[in-house]
Short mmCIF file of C-alpha atoms (C1' of nucleotides) in Angstrom, two decimals:
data_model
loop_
_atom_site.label_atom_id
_atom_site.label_comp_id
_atom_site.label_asym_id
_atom_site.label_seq_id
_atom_site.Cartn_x
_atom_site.Cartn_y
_atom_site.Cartn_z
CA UNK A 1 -44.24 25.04 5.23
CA UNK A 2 -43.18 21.75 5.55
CA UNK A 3 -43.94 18.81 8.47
CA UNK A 4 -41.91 17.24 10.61
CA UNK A 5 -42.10 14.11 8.85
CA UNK A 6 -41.40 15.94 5.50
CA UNK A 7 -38.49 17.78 6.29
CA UNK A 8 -36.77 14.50 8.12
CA UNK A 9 -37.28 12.82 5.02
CA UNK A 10 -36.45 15.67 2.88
CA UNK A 11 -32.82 16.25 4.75
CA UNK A 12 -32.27 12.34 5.14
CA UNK A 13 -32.81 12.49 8.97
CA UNK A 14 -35.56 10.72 11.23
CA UNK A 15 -38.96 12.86 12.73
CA UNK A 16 -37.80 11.91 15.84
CA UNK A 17 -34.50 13.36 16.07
CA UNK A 18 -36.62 16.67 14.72
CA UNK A 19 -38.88 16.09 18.06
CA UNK A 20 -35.80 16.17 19.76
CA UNK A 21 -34.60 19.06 18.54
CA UNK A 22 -37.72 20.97 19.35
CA UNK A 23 -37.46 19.39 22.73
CA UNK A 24 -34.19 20.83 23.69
CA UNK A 25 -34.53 24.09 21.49
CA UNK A 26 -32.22 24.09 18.70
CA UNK A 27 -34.84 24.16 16.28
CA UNK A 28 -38.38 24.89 16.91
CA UNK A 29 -41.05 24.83 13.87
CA UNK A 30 -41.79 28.80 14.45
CA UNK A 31 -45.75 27.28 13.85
CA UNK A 32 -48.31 24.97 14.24
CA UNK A 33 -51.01 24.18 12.34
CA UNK A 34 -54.59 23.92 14.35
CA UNK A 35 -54.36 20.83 15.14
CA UNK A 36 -50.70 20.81 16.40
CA UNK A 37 -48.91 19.61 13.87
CA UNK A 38 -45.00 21.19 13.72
CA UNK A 39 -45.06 23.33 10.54
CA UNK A 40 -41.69 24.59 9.51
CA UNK A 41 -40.87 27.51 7.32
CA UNK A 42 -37.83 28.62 5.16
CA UNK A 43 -36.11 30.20 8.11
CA UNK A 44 -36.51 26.82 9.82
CA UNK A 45 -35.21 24.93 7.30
CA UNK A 46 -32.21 27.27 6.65
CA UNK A 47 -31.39 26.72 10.72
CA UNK A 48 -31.44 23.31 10.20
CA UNK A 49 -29.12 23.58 7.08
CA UNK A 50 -26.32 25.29 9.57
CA UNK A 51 -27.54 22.46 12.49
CA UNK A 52 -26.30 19.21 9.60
CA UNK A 53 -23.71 21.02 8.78
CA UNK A 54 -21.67 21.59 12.26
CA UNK A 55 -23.22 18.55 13.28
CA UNK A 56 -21.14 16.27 10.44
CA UNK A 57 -18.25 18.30 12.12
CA UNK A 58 -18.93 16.02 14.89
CA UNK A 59 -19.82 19.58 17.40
CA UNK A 60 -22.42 18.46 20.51
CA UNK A 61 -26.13 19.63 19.89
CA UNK A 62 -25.51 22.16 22.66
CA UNK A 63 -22.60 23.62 21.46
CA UNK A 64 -24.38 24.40 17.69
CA UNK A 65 -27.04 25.85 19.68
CA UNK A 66 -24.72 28.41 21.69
CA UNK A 67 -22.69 28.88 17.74
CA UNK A 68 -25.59 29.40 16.29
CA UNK A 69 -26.25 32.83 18.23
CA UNK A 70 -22.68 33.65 18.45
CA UNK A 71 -20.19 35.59 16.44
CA UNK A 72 -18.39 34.02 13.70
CA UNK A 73 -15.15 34.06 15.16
CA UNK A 74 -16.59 31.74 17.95
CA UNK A 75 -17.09 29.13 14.81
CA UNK A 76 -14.02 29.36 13.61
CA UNK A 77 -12.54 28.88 17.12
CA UNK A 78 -14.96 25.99 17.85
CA UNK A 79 -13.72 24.18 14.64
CA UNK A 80 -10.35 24.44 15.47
CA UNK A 81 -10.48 23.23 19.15
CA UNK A 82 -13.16 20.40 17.17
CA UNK A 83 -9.67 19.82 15.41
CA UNK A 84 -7.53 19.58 17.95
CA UNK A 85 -9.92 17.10 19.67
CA UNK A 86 -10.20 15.12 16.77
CA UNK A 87 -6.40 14.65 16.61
CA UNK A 88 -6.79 13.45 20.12
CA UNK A 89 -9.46 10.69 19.46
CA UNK A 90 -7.96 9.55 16.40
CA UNK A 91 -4.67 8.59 18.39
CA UNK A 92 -6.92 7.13 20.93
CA UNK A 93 -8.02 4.75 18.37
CA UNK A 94 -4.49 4.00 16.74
CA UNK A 95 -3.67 3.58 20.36
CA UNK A 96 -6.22 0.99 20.81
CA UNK A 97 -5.32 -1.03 17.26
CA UNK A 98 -1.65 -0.85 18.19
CA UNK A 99 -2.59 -2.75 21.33
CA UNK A 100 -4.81 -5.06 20.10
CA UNK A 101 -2.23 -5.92 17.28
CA UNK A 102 0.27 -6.58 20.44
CA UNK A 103 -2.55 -9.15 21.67
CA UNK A 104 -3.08 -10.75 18.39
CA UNK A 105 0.53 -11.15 18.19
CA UNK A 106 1.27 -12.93 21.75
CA UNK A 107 -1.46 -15.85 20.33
CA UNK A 108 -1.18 -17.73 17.51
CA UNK A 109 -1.82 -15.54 14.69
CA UNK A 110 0.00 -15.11 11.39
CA UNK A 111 -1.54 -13.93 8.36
CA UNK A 112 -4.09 -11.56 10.21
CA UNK A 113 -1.37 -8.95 10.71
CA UNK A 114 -0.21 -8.54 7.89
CA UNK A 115 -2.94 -7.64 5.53
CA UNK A 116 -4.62 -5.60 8.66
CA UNK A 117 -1.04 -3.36 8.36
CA UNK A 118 -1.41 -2.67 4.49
CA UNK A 119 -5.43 -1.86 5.04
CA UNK A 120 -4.18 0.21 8.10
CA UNK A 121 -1.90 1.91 6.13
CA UNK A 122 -3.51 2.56 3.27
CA UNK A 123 -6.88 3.94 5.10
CA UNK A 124 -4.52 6.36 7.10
CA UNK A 125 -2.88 7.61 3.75
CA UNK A 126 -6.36 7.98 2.05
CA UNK A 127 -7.52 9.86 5.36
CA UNK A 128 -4.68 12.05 5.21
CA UNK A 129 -5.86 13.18 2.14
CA UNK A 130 -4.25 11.02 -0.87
CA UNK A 131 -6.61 9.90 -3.30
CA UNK A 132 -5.96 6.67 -4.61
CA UNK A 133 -4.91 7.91 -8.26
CA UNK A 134 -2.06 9.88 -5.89
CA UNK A 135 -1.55 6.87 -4.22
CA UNK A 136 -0.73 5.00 -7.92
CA UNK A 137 1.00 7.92 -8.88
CA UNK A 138 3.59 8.47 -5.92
CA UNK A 139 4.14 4.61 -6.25
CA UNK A 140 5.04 4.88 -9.89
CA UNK A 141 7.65 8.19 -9.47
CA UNK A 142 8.96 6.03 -6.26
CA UNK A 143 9.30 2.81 -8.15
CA UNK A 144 10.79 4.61 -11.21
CA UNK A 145 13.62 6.53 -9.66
CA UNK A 146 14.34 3.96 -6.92
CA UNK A 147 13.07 0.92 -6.96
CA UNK A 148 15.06 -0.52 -4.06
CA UNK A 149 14.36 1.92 -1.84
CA UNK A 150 11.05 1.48 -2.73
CA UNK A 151 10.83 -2.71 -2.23
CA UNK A 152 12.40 -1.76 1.21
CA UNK A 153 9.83 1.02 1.94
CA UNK A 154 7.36 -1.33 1.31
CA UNK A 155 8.87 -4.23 3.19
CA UNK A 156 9.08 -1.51 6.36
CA UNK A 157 4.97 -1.47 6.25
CA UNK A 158 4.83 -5.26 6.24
CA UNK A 159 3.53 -5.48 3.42
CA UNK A 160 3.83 -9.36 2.42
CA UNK A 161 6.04 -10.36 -0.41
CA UNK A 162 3.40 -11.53 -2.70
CA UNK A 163 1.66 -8.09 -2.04
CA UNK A 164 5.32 -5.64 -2.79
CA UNK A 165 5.69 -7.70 -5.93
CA UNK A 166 1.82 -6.64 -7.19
CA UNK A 167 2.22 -3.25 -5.78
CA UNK A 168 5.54 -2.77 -7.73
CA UNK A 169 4.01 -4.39 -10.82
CA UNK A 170 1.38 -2.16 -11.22
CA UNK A 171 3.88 0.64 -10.74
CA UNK A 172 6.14 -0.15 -13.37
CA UNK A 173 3.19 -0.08 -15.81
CA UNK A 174 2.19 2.87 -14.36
CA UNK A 175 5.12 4.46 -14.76
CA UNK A 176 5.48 3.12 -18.44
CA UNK A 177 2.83 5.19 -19.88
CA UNK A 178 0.26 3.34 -19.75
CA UNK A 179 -3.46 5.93 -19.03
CA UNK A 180 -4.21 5.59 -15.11
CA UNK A 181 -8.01 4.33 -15.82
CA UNK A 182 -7.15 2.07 -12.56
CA UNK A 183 -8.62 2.06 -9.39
CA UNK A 184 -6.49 0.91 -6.50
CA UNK A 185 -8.42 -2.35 -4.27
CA UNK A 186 -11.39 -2.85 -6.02
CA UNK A 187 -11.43 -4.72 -9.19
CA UNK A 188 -8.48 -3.36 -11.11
CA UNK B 6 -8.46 -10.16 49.92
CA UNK B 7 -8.90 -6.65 48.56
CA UNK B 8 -12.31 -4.24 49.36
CA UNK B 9 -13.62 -2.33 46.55
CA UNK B 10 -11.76 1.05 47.18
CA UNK B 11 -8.52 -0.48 47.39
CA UNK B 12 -8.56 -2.70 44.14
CA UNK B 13 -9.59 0.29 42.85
CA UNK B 14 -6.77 2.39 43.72
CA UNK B 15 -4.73 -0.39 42.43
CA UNK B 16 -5.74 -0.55 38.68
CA UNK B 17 -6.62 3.20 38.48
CA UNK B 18 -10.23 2.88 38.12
CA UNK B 19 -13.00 4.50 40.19
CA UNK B 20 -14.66 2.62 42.42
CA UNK B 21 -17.97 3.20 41.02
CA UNK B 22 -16.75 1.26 37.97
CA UNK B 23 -16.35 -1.42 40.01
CA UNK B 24 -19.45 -1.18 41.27
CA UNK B 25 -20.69 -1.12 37.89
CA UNK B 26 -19.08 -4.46 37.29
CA UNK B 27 -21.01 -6.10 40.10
CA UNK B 28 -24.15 -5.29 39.02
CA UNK B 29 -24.01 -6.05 35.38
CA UNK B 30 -22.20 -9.17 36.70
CA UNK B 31 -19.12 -9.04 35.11
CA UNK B 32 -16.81 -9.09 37.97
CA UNK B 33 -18.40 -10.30 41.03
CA UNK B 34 -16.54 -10.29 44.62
CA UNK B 35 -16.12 -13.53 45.66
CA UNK B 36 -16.85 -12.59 49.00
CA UNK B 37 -18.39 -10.26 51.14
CA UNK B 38 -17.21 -9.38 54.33
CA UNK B 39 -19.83 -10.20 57.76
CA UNK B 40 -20.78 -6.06 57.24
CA UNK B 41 -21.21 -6.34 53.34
CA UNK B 42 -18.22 -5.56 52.38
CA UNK B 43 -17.27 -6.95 48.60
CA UNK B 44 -13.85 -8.93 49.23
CA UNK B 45 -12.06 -9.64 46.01
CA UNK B 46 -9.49 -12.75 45.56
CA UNK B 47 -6.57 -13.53 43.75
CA UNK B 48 -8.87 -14.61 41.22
CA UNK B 49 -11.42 -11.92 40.96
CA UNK B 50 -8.44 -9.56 40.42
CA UNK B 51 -6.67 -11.82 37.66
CA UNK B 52 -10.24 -12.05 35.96
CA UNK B 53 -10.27 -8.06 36.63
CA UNK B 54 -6.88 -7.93 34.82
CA UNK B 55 -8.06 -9.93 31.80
CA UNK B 56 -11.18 -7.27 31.58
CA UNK B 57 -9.11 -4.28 31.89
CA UNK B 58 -6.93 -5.62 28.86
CA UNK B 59 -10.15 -6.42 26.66
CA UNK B 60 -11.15 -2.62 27.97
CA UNK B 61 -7.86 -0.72 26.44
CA UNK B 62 -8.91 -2.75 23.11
CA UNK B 63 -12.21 -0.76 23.09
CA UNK B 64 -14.60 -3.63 23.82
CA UNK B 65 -17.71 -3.48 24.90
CA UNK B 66 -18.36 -4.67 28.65
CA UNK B 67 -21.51 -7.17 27.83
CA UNK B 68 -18.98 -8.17 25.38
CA UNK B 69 -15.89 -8.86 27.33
CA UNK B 70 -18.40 -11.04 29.84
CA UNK B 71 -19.07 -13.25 27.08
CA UNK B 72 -15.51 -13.51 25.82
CA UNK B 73 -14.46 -14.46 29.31
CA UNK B 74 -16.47 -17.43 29.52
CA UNK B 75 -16.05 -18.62 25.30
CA UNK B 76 -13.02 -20.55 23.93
CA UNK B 77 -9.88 -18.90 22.60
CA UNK B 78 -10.85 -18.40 19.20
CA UNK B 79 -13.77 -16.18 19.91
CA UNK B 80 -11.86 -13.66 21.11
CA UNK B 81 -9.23 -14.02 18.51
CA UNK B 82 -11.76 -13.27 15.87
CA UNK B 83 -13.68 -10.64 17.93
CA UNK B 84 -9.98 -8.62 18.17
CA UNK B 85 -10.39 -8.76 14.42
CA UNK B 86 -13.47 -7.76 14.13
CA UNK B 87 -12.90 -4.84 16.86
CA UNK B 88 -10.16 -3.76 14.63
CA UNK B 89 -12.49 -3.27 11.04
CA UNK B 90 -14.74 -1.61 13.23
CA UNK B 91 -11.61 0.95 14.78
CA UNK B 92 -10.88 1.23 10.69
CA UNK B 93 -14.30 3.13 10.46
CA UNK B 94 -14.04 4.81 13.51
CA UNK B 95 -10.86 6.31 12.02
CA UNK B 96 -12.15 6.65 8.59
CA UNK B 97 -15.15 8.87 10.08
CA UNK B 98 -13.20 10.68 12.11
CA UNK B 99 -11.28 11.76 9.19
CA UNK B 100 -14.00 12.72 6.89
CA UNK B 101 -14.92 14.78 10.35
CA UNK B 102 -11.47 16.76 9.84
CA UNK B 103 -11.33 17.18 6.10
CA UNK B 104 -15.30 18.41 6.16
CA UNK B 105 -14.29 21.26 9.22
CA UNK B 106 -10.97 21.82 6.80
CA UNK B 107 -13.35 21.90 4.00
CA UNK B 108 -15.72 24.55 6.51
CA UNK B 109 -12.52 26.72 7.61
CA UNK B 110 -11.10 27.25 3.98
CA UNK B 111 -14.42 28.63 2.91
CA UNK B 112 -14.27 31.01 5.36
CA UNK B 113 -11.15 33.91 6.17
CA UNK B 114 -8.32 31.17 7.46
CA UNK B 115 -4.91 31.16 6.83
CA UNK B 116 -2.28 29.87 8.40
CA UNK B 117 -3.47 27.08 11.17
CA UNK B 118 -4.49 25.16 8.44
CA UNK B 119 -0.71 24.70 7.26
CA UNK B 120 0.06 23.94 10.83
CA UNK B 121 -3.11 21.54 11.44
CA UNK B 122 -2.06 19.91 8.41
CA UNK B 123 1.59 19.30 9.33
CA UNK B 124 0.55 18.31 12.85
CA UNK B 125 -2.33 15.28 11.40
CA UNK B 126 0.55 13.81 9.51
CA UNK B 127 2.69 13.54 11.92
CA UNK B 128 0.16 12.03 14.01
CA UNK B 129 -0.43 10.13 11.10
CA UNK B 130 2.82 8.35 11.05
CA UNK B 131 3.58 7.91 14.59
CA UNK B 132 0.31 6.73 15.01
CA UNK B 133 0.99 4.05 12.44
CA UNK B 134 3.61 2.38 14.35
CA UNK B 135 6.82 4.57 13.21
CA UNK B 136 8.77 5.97 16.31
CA UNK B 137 10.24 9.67 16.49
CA UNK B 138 13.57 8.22 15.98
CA UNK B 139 11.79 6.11 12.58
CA UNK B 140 10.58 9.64 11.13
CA UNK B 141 13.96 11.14 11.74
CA UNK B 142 16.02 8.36 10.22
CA UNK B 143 13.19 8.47 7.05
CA UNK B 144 13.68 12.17 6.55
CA UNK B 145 17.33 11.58 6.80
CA UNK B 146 17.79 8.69 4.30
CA UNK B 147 15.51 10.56 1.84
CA UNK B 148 17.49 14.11 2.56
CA UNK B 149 20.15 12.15 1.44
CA UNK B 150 19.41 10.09 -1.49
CA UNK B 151 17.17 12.47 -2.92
CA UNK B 152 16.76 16.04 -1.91
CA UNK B 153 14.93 17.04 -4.78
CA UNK B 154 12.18 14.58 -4.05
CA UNK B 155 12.19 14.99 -0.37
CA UNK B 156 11.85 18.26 -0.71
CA UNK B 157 8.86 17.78 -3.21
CA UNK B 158 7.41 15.47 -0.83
CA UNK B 159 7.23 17.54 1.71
CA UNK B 160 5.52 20.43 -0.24
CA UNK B 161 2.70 18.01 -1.56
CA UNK B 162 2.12 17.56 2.58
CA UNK B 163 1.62 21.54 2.91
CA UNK B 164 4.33 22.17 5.21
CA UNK B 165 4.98 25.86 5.41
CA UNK B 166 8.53 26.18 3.48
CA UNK B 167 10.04 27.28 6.71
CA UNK B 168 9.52 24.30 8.18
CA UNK B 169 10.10 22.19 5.32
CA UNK B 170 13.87 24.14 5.76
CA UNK B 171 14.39 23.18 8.84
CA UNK B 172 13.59 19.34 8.41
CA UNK B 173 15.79 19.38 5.50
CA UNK B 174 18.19 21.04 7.38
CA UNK B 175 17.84 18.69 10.60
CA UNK B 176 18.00 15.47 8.29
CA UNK B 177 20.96 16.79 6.80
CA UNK B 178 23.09 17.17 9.72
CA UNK B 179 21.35 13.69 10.69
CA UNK B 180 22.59 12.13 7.74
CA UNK B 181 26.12 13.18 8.18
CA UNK B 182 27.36 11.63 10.98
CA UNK B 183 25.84 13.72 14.41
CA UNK B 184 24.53 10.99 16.83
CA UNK B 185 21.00 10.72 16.59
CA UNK B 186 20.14 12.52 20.03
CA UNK B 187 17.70 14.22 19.24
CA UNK B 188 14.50 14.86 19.75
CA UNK B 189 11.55 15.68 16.82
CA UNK B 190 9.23 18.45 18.10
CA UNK B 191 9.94 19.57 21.26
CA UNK B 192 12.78 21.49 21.87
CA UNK B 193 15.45 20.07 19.56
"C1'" DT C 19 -15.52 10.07 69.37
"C1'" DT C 20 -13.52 11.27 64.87
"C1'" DG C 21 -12.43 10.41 60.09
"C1'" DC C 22 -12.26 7.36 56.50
"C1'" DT C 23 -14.33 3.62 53.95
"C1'" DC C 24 -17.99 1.00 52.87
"C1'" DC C 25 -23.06 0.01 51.66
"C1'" DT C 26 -27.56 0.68 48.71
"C1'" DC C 27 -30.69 3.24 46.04
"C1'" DA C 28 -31.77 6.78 42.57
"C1'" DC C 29 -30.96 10.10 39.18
"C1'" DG C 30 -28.15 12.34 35.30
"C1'" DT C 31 -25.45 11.90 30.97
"C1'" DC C 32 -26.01 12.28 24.92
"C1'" DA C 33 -28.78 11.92 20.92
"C1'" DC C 34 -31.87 9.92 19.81
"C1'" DG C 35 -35.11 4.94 18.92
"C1'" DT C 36 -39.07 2.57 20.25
"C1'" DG C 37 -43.37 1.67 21.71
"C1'" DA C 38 -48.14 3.12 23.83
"C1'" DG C 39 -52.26 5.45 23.39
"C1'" DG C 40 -54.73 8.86 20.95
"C1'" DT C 41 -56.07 12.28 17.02
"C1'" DG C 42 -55.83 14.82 12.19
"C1'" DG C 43 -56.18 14.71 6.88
"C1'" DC C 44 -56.97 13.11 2.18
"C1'" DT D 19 -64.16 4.16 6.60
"C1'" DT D 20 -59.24 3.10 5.75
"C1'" DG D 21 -54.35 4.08 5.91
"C1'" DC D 22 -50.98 7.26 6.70
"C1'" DT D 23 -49.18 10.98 9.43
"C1'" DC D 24 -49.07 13.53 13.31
"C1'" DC D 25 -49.15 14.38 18.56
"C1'" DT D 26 -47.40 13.60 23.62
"C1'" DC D 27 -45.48 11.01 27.25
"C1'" DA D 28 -42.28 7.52 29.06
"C1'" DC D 29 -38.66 4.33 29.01
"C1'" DG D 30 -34.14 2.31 27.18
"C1'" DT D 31 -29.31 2.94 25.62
"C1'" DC D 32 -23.59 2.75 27.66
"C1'" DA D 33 -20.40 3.09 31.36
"C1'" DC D 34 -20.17 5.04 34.70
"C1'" DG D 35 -20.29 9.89 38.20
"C1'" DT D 36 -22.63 12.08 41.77
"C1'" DG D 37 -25.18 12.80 45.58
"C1'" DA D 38 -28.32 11.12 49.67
"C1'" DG D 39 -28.79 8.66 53.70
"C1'" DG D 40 -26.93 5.24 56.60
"C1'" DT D 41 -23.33 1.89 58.79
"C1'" DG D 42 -18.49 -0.53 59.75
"C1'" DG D 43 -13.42 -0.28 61.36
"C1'" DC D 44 -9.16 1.46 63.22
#
DNA sequence: TTGCTCCTCACGTCACGTGAGGTGGC
DNA sequence: TTGCTCCTCACGTCACGTGAGGTGGC
């Protein structure tokens, strides 16, 4: 049996988000001690469990709630609409970077742009679900077997000279057998 | 000289919005007619114009009343900053779809992960600046100069081998001479 | 006179955060 | 007795949407 307070801490969340919880039913401590303090049992914390969990899927409070009582095929189906959605707002965002590089680019800017496009690209391919040892790797096979197709595939992303030449640099020793103990951005 | 329901018609925004505007006084009428009527200028709507654009780039409104009034630069860097800030926007958004992938594999799924998967990518890449025709062309000059890869390539993306066929298939006749009519996902 | 547009409050939204004012527990 | 934790309101957030109740304009 654990207190509000506790259990916030315990799960990395704040007591008042808990309050609020209780407030619009999605998780009520099933007791109270004498003098009113929330007390919350296994059960509790095994609802909340579920709660973090559809809630880092980005679902609204109310819609776990409903979920929560509801078959499992209404999950599923809830997680692939969340999809769906998710698809939308992420091209809501690229729509709003695309436009705001068209603004940049009607002032006076230069060097902005350019190293913006390489981070762009390389957080979408990361997102997308390349690690950054894939990342290395598919460089190395690409700059291996074609190399020039490779410099212009590079050039295509804007990706500044100075930059191609270091990417295809580290690819060729890559490639050349030396072990991939590199990480991409950081220090390496 | 434009009342409130008629600039609003205009742009395409409510007139509540614009409402909104006046009282957090960022976009004041100019006038107001004998009854109270808000009459907006030829200024009012170029400074509406101005907030509309800074609105499409995701800025705040307290924000955009401050940019109006500051020199050049500050909104030159606050466009850059808006953009880091639309990187993590993106970034969580992502980690939003790989957990629910992560949450859908665990349980009984199958297939609409192949498609979902197929379908981000693509959204990836258009979202990222190439066009329909771009991804076409790509497929195309890769179908051609390597099949072996491309076809590897596309397998490491999850594409269900039928469709992987037919994109090789479509790139191919792309690649040898057909006019590039086409259309990517719809009905070609 | 009839619609349509306009006006000014005031409240609701979503998931909490932040006090204010008061009590329980070691 | 002193801190620390807990409790319950109540208000603020962001960019509006939605009435309610009342007036202007063709």
């Amino acid at each position: 049996m654990l207190t509000a307070g506790r259990l916030a801490r315990r799960f990395g969340l704040s007591r008042t988000a808990l309050l609020y919880y209780d407030g619009i039913g999605l998780l009520r401590a099933s007791t109270r001690s004498p003098a009113g303090y929330r007390l919350y049992s296994d059960g509790d914390i095994h609802r909340l469990e579920q709660i973090l969990r559809l809630r880092s899927a980005g679902l609204e409070l109310d819609q776990i709630r409903r979920l929560l009582d509801a078959p499992a095929d209404a999950l599923t189906e809830a997680l692939e609409r969340r999809l769906e959605e998710l698809n939308d707002e992420v091209d809501h965002l690229r729509h709003q970077q695309r436009f705001i590089l068209g603004l940049l680019q009607t002032r006076s800017s230069r060097k902005p742009l350019r190293t913006m496009s390489r981070s762009i690209w390389k957080s979408l391919l990361i997102a997308a679900g390349f690690t950054q040892d894939d990342l290395a790797a598919w460089h190395a096979g690409f700059e291996r077997d074609s190399p020039v197709r490779h410099q212009a595939f590079l050039k295509l992303l804007r990706i500044p000279e100075a930059e191609v030449a270091a990417i295809r640099a580290r690819a060729r020793k890559a490639a050349s057998g030396a072990p991939s103990r590199r990480r991409v951005g950081k220090t390496g």
